[in-house]
Coordinates of C-alpha atoms in Angstrom, one line a residue:
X145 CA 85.3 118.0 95.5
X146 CA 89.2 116.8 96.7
X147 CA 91.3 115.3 94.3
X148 CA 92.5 112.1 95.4
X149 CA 95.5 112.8 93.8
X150 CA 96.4 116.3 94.5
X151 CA 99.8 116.8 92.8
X152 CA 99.9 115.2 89.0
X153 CA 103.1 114.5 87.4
X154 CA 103.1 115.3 83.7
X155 CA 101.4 113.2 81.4
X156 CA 103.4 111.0 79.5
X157 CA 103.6 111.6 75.5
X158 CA 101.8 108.7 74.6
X159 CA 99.1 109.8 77.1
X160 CA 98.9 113.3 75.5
X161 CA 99.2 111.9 72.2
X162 CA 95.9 110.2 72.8
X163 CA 94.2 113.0 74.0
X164 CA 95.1 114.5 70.8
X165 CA 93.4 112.2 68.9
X166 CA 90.4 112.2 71.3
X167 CA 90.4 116.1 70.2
X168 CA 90.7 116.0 66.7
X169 CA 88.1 112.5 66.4
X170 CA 85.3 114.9 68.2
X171 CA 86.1 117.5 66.2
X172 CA 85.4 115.9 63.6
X173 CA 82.8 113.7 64.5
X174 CA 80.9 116.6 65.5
X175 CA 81.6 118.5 62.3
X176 CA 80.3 115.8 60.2
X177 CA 77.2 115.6 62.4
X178 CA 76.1 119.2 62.5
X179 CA 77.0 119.9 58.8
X180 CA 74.4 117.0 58.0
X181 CA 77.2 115.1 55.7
X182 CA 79.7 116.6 53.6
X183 CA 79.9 120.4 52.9
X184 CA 79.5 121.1 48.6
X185 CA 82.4 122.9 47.4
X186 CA 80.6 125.5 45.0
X187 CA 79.2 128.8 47.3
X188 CA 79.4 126.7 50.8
X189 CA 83.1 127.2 52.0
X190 CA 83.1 130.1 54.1
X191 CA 80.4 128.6 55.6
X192 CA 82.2 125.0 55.7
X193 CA 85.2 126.8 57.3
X194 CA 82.9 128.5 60.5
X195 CA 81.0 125.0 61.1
X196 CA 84.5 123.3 61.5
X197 CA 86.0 126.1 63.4
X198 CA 82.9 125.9 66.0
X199 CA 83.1 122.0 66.0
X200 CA 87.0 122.0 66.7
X201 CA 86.4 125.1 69.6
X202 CA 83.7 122.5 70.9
X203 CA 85.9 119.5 71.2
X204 CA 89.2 121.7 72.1
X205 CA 88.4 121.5 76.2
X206 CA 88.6 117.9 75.7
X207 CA 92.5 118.3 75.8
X208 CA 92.2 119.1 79.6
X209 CA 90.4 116.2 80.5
X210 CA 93.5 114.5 82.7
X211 CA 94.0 117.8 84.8
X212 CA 90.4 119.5 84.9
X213 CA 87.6 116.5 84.5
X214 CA 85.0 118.4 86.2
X215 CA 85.2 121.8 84.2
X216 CA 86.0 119.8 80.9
X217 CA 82.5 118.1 82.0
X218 CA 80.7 120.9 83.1
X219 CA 81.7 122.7 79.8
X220 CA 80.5 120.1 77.5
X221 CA 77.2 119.4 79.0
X222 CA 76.3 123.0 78.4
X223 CA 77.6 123.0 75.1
X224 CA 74.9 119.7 75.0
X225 CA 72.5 122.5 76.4
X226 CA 73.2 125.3 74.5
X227 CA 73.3 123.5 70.9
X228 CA 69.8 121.9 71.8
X229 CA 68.5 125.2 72.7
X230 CA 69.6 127.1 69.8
X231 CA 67.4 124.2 67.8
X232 CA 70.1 121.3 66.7
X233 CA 68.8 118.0 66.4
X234 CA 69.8 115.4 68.9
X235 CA 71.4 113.5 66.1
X236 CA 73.5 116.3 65.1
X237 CA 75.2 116.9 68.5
X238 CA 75.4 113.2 69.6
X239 CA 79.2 113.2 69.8
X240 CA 79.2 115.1 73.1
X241 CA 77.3 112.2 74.7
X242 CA 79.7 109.7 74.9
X243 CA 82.5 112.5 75.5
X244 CA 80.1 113.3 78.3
X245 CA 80.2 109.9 79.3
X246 CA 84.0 109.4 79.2
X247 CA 84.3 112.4 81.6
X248 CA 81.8 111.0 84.1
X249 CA 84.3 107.8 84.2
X250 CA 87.3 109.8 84.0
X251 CA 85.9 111.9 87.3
X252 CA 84.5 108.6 89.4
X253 CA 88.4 107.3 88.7
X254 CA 90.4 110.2 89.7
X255 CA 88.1 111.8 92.1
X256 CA 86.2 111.2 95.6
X257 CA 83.0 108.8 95.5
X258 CA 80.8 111.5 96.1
X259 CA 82.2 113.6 93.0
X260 CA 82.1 110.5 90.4
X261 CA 78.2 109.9 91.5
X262 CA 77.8 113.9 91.1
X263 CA 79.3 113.5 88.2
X264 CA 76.7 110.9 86.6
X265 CA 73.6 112.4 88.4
X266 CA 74.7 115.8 86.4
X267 CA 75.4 114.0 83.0
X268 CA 72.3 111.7 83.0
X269 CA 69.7 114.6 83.8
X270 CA 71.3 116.9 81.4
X271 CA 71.8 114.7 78.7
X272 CA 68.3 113.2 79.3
X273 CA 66.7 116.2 79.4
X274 CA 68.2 117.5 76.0
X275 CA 66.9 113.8 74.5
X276 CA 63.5 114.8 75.5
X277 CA 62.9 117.9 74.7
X278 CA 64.2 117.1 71.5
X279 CA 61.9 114.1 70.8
X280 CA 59.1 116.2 72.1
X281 CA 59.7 119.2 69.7
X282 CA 60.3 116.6 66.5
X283 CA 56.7 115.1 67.5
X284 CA 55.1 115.8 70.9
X285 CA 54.2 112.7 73.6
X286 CA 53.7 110.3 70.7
X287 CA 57.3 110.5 69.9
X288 CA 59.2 110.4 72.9
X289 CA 56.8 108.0 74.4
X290 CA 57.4 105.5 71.4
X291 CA 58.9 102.0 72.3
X292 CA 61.8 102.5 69.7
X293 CA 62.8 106.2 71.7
X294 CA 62.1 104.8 75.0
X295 CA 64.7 102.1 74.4
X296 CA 67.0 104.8 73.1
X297 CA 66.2 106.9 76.9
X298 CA 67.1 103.4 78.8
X299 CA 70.3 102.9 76.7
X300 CA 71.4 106.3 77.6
X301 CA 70.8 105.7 80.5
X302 CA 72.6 102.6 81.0
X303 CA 75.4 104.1 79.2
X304 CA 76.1 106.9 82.0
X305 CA 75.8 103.7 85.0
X306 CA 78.1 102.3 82.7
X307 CA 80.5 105.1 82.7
X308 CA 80.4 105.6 86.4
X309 CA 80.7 101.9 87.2
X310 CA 83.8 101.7 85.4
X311 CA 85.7 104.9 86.7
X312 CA 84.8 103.4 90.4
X313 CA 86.2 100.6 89.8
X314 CA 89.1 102.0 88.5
X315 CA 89.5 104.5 92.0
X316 CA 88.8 101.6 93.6
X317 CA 91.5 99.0 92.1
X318 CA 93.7 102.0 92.5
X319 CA 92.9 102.1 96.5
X320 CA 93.1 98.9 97.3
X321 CA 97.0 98.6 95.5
X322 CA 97.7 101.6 97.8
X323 CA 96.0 100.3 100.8
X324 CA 98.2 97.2 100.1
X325 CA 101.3 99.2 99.8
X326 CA 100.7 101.1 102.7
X327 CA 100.1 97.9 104.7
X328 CA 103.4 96.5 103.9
X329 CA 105.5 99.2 104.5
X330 CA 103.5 99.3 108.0
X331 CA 104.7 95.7 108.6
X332 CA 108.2 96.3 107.2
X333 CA 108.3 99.5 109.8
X334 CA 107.4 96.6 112.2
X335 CA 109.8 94.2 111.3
X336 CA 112.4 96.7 111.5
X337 CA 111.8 97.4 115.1
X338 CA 111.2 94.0 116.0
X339 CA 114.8 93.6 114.3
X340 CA 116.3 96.0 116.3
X341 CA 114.9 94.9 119.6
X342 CA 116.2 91.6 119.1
X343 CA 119.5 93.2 118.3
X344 CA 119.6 95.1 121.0
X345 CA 118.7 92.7 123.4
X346 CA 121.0 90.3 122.3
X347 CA 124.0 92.6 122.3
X348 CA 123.5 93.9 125.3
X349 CA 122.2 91.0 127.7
X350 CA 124.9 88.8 127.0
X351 CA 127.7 92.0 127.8
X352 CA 125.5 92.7 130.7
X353 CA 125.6 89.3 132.1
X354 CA 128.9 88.6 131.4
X355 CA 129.6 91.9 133.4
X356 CA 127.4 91.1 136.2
X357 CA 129.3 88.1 136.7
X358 CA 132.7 89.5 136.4
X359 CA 132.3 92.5 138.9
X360 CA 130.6 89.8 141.4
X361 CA 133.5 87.7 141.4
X362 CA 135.9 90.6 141.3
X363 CA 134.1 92.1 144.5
X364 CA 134.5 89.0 146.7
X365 CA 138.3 88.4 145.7
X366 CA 139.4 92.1 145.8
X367 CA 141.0 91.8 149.3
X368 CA 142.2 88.6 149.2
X369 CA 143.4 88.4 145.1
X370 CA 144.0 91.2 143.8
X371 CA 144.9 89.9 140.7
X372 CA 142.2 88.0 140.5
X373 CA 140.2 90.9 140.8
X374 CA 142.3 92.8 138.3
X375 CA 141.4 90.5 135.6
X376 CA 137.4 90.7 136.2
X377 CA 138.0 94.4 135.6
X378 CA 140.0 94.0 132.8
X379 CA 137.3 92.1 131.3
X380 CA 134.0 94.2 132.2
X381 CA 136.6 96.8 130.7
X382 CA 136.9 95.3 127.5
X383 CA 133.4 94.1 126.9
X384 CA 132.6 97.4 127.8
X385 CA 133.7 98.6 125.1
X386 CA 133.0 96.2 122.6
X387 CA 129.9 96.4 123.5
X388 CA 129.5 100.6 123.0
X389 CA 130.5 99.7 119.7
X390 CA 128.7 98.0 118.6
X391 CA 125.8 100.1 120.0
X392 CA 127.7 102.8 118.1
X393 CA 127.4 101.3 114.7
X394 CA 123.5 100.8 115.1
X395 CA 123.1 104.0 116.1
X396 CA 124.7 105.3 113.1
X397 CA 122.5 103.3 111.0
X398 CA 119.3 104.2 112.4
X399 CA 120.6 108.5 111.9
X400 CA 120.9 107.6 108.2
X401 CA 118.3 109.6 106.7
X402 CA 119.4 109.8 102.7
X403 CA 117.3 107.6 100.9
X404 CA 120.4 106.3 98.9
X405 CA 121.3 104.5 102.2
X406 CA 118.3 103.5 104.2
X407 CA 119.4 101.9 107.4
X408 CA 118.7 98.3 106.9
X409 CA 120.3 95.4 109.9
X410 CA 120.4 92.8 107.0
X411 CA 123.3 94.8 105.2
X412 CA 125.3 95.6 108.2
X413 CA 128.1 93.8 109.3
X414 CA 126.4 92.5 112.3
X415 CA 128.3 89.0 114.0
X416 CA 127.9 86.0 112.8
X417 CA 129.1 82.3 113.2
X418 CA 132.9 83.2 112.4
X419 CA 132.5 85.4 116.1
X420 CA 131.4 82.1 118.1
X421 CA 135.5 82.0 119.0
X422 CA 135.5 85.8 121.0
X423 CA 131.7 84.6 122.4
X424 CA 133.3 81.6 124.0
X425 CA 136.2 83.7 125.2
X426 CA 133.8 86.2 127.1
X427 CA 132.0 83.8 128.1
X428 CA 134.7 81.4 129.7
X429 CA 136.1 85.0 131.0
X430 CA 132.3 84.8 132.9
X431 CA 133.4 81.3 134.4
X432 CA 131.0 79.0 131.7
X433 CA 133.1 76.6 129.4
X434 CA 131.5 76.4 125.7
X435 CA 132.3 73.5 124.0
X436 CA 131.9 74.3 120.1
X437 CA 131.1 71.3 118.0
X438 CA 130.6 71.9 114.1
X439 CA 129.1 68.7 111.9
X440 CA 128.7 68.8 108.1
X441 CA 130.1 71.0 105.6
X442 CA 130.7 74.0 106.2
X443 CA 130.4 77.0 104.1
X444 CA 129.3 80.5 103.4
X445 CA 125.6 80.8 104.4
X446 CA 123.3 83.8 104.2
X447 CA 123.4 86.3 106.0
X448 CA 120.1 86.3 108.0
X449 CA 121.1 82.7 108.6
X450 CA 124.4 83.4 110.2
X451 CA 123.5 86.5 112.0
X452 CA 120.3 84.1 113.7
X453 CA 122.5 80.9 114.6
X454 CA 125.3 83.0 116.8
X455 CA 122.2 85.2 117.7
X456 CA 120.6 82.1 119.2
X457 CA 123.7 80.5 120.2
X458 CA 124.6 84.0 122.3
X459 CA 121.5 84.5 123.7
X460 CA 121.2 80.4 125.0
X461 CA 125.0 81.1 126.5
X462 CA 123.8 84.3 128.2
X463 CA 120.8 82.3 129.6
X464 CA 123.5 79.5 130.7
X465 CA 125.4 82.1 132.2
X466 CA 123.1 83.9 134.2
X467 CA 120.5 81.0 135.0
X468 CA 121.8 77.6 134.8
X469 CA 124.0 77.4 137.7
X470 CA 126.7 75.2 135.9
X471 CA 130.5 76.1 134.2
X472 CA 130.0 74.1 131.4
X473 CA 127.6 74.1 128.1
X474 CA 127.6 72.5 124.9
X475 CA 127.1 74.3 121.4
X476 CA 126.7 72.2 117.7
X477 CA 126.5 73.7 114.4
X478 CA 125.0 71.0 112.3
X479 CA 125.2 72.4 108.6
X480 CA 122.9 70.0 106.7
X481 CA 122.1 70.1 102.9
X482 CA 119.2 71.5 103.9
X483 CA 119.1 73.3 107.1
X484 CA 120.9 74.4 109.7
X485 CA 120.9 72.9 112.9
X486 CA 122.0 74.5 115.8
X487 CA 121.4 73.2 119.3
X488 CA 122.9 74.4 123.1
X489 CA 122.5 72.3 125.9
X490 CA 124.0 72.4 129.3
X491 CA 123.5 70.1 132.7
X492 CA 122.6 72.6 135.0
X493 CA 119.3 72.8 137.4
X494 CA 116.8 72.4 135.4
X495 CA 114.1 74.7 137.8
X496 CA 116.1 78.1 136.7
X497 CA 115.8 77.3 133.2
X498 CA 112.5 76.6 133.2
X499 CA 111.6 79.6 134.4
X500 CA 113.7 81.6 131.5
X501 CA 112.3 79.6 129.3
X502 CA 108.5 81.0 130.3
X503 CA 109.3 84.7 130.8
X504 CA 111.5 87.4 129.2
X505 CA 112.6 88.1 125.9
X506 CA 115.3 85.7 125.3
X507 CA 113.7 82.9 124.4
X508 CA 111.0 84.6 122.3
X509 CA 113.5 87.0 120.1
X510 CA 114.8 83.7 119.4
X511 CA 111.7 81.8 118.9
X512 CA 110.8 85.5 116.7
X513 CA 114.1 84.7 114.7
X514 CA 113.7 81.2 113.9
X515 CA 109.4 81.8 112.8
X516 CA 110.7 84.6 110.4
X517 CA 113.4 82.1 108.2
X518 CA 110.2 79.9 108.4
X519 CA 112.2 77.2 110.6
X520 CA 111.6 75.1 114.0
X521 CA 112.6 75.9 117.9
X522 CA 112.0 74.0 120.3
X523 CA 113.3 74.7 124.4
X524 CA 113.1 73.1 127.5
X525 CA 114.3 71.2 130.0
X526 CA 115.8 67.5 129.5
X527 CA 115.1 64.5 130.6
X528 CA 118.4 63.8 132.1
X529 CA 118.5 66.9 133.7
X530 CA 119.5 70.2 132.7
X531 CA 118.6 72.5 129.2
X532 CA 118.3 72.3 125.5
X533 CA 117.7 74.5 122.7
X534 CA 117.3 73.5 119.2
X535 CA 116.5 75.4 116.2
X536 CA 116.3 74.1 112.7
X537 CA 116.8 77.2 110.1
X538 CA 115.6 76.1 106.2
X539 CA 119.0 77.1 103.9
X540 CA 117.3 78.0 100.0
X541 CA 118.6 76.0 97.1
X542 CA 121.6 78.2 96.8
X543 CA 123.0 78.0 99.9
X544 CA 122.2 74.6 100.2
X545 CA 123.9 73.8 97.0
X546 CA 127.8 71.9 98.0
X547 CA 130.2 74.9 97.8
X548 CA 134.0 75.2 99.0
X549 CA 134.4 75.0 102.9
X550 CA 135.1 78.9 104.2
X551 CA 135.1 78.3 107.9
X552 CA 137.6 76.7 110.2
X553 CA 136.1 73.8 112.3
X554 CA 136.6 74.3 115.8
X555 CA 135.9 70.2 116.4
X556 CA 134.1 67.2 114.6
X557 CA 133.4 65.5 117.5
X558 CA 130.2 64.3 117.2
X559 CA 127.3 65.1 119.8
X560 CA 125.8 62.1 122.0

C-alpha cells in the first residue's frame, strides 16, 4: 500500500528513545512469560541466557516500527504463529498481542484507509486463530466455547477495532489540518491576485485616463497652441514614465522566487496618503481641480490602511476624470479615533456616474478593498446632483491610539 507520507525526516531522540524502551519492555515482557517466572540460578543459566536471547531477537523488529509498520507487523504475527505452533501457551506469548495491536494503529495512522483495515483484518484473524487453537488443544470445544474464554475472544477482539479506530483517527486529524492548510494557502494565492489586480488597475487606469485626456486636448490645440500642446505631451511623457515604474517594481517583486523574500504587496513601498499632492498635480495636469480636505489628527497609519484610502481616493478621481464631465472634485480624509473616513464627491452629471458605478472594476476593487479591512463603502449619485464615494476603514487599537502628527495638512476646512 502508498505511504501517505513518502519521505520521513529522522525521528527525533525522544521519539527513538521511546522506541527503545518499547524494545527492551517486550523483550522482557516476553522473557518473563515464556520462561514461566524467574529462571533458578543453579544448572539453568545457559538455558536462561538462550530464552532471553530469543525473547530480545523477537521484540528487536519493534525498533522499525516508525519506518516499516507493515513488515514489523507482518513479522510479529508470524512469530504469534510460529511460537503457537511450536506448542507455547497462549499465555506465554501474550506480549506480541498488544505489540500486534500497536502496529495495526501505527499502520491505520501513517498509511492509506485501505492498508490500516488490512492491517486489522490480518491481526484479528491471526491472532484469533492462535487464541483458538490454543484453547482447543488445552481442552477441546468445552474450553474455548466457555463463557469466561468467549469473553476473552470478544475482548481481543475489541482490542484490534480499538487499535484501528484510533490510528484512523489519527490519519484523519492529520488530513483534515493539511486539508486546512492547503485551503488557506489556496485563498492566500487568491488574495494575492486579487491584490495585484487591484494594483494594477489602479495604477494604470488613472495614468491611462489622465493620458487620454492630455493627448485629446493636445490634438485639438496643436495648430493653433503649440505650447499648449507642448505641455499635454510633456505630461503624457512624464506619467508615462512614472507609470512604467511603477509597473517595473511589481514586476520585480512577482520574479522573486527565493523564499527568503517572497513577493508580498503589503511590504512594498506602494503610494500612500503622503502621494495625494503628485495625484492632484496629474490630475489638475488632466483639467479636474482636487480640492484636499484633511479633518482630525493626523498620524502614521497602517499600511494596508494608507495604501487603500489614496487607492480609493485615485481611483474615484480617475472615475471623475474620465466620467463626470466636471473640472472640479472634492476629497476629505477624516482621521477619527476609530476609523478612517474618506469620502470624494464631485457636481458633475450624475447619468455617467451611475453607470461607472454599475459596471467595471473601479468601483468594485474598491468596494474589494474596503470588505477586506472589514469596513463600509457606499457610492452613488447625490441628491443634489452629481457623485459621492464614502468609505469608512476600522483603524486597530494601535493605530487608533493618539500619536504625534507625521503628515502635513493640506487644509482644515471643514466639509459641508
Amino acid at each position: 500500500m502508498p505511504d501517505i507520507t513518502p519521505h520521513r525526516p529522522p525521528a527525533p531522540p525522544l521519539q527513538r528513545l521511546l522506541i527503545c524502551l518499547g524494545v527492551a519492555a517486550l523483550g522482557l515482557a516476553l522473557y518473563a512469560t515464556m520462561a514461566g517466572g524467574p529462571v533458578p540460578v543453579v544448572g539453568q543459566e545457559s538455558q536462561g541466557a538462550a530464552l532471553a536471547g530469543v525473547a530480545f531477537a523477537m521484540a528487536a523488529p519493534l525498533g522499525w516500527i516508525r519506518r516499516q509498520p507493515w513488515p514489523v507487523l507482518a513479522v510479529l504475527l508470524a512469530q504469534t504463529a510460529g511460537a503457537a505452533a511450536l506448542g507455547l501457551r497462549a499465555e506465554q506469548i501474550w506480549p506480541l498481542l498488544p505489540a500486534g495491536h500497536l502496529l495495526v494503529g501505527v499502520v491505520a495512522a501513517t498509511r492509506a484507509p485501505r492498508a490500516g483495515l488490512a492491517a486489522a483484518v490480518v491481526a484479528l484473524a491471526v491472532q484469533e486463530t492462535v487464541l483458538q487453537l490454543a484453547l482447543f488443544r488445552d481442552g477441546g470445544w468445552a474450553r474455548v466455547l466457555a463463557p469466561g474464554y468467549l469473553g476473552l475472544t470478544t475482548c481481543l477482539a475489541l482490542a484490534v477495532l480499538f487499535a484501528w479506530l484510533t490510528g484512523t483517527s489519527v490519519r484523519q486529524r492529520r488530513e483534515y489540518g493539511e486539508a486546512l492548510r492547503d485551503q488557506a494557502s489556496a485563498q492566500a494565492v487568491t488574495a494575492e491576485r486579487l491584490r495585484i489586480a487591484r494594483e494594477l488597475h489602479d495604477m494604470v487606469a488613472h495614468s491611462i485616463g489622465v493620458i487620454a485626456i492630455q493627448a485629446g486636448a493636445g490634438s485639438r490645440v496643436i495648430g493653433s497652441e503649440p505650447e499648449q500642446a507642448r505641455s499635454a505631451l510633456q505630461a503624457i511623457e512624464a506619467t508615462s514614465r512614472e507609470t512604467l515604474r511603477g509597473l517595473r517594481h511589481m514586476l520585480d517583486l512577482l520574479r522573486q522566487t527565493k523564499p527568503e523574500r517572497e513577493p508580498s504587496l503589503e511590504r512594498a513601498p506602494f503610494a500612500g496618503l503622503t502621494d495625494l499632492d503628485r495625484l492632484v498635480s496629474t490630475t489638475a495636469e488632466a483639467g479636474v481641480q482636487v480640492e484636499v480636505r484633511r479633518r482630525g489628527e493626523q498620524r502614521p497609519l497602517p499600511t494596508a490602511v494608507d495604501q487603500s484610502a489614496f487607492r480609493i481616493i485615485q481611483e474615484s478621481v480617475t472615475n471623475v476624470v474620465r466620467h463626470a464631465a466636471t473640472q472640479h472634485c472634492r476629497a476629505t480624509v477624516d482621521c477619527r479615533p476609530r476609523e478612517l473616513l474618506v469620502e470624494v464627491v464631485n457636481d458633475g452629471p450624475g447619468r455617467t456616474a451611475t453607470a461607472t458605478a454599475n459596471s467595471g472594476y473601479g468601483i468594485r476593487g474598491m468596494r474589494e478593498r474596503v470588505a477586506l479591512l472589514g469596513g463600509s463603502f457606499t457610492a452613488g449619485p447625490r441628491p443634489e446632483g452629481g457623485f459621492r464615494v464614502t468609505a469608512r476603514l476600522p483603524l486597530p487599537p494601535a493605530a487608533a491610539a493618539p500619536t504625534t502628527s507625521t503628515v502635513t495638512t493640506a487644509s482644515t476646512a471643514e466639509a459641508p
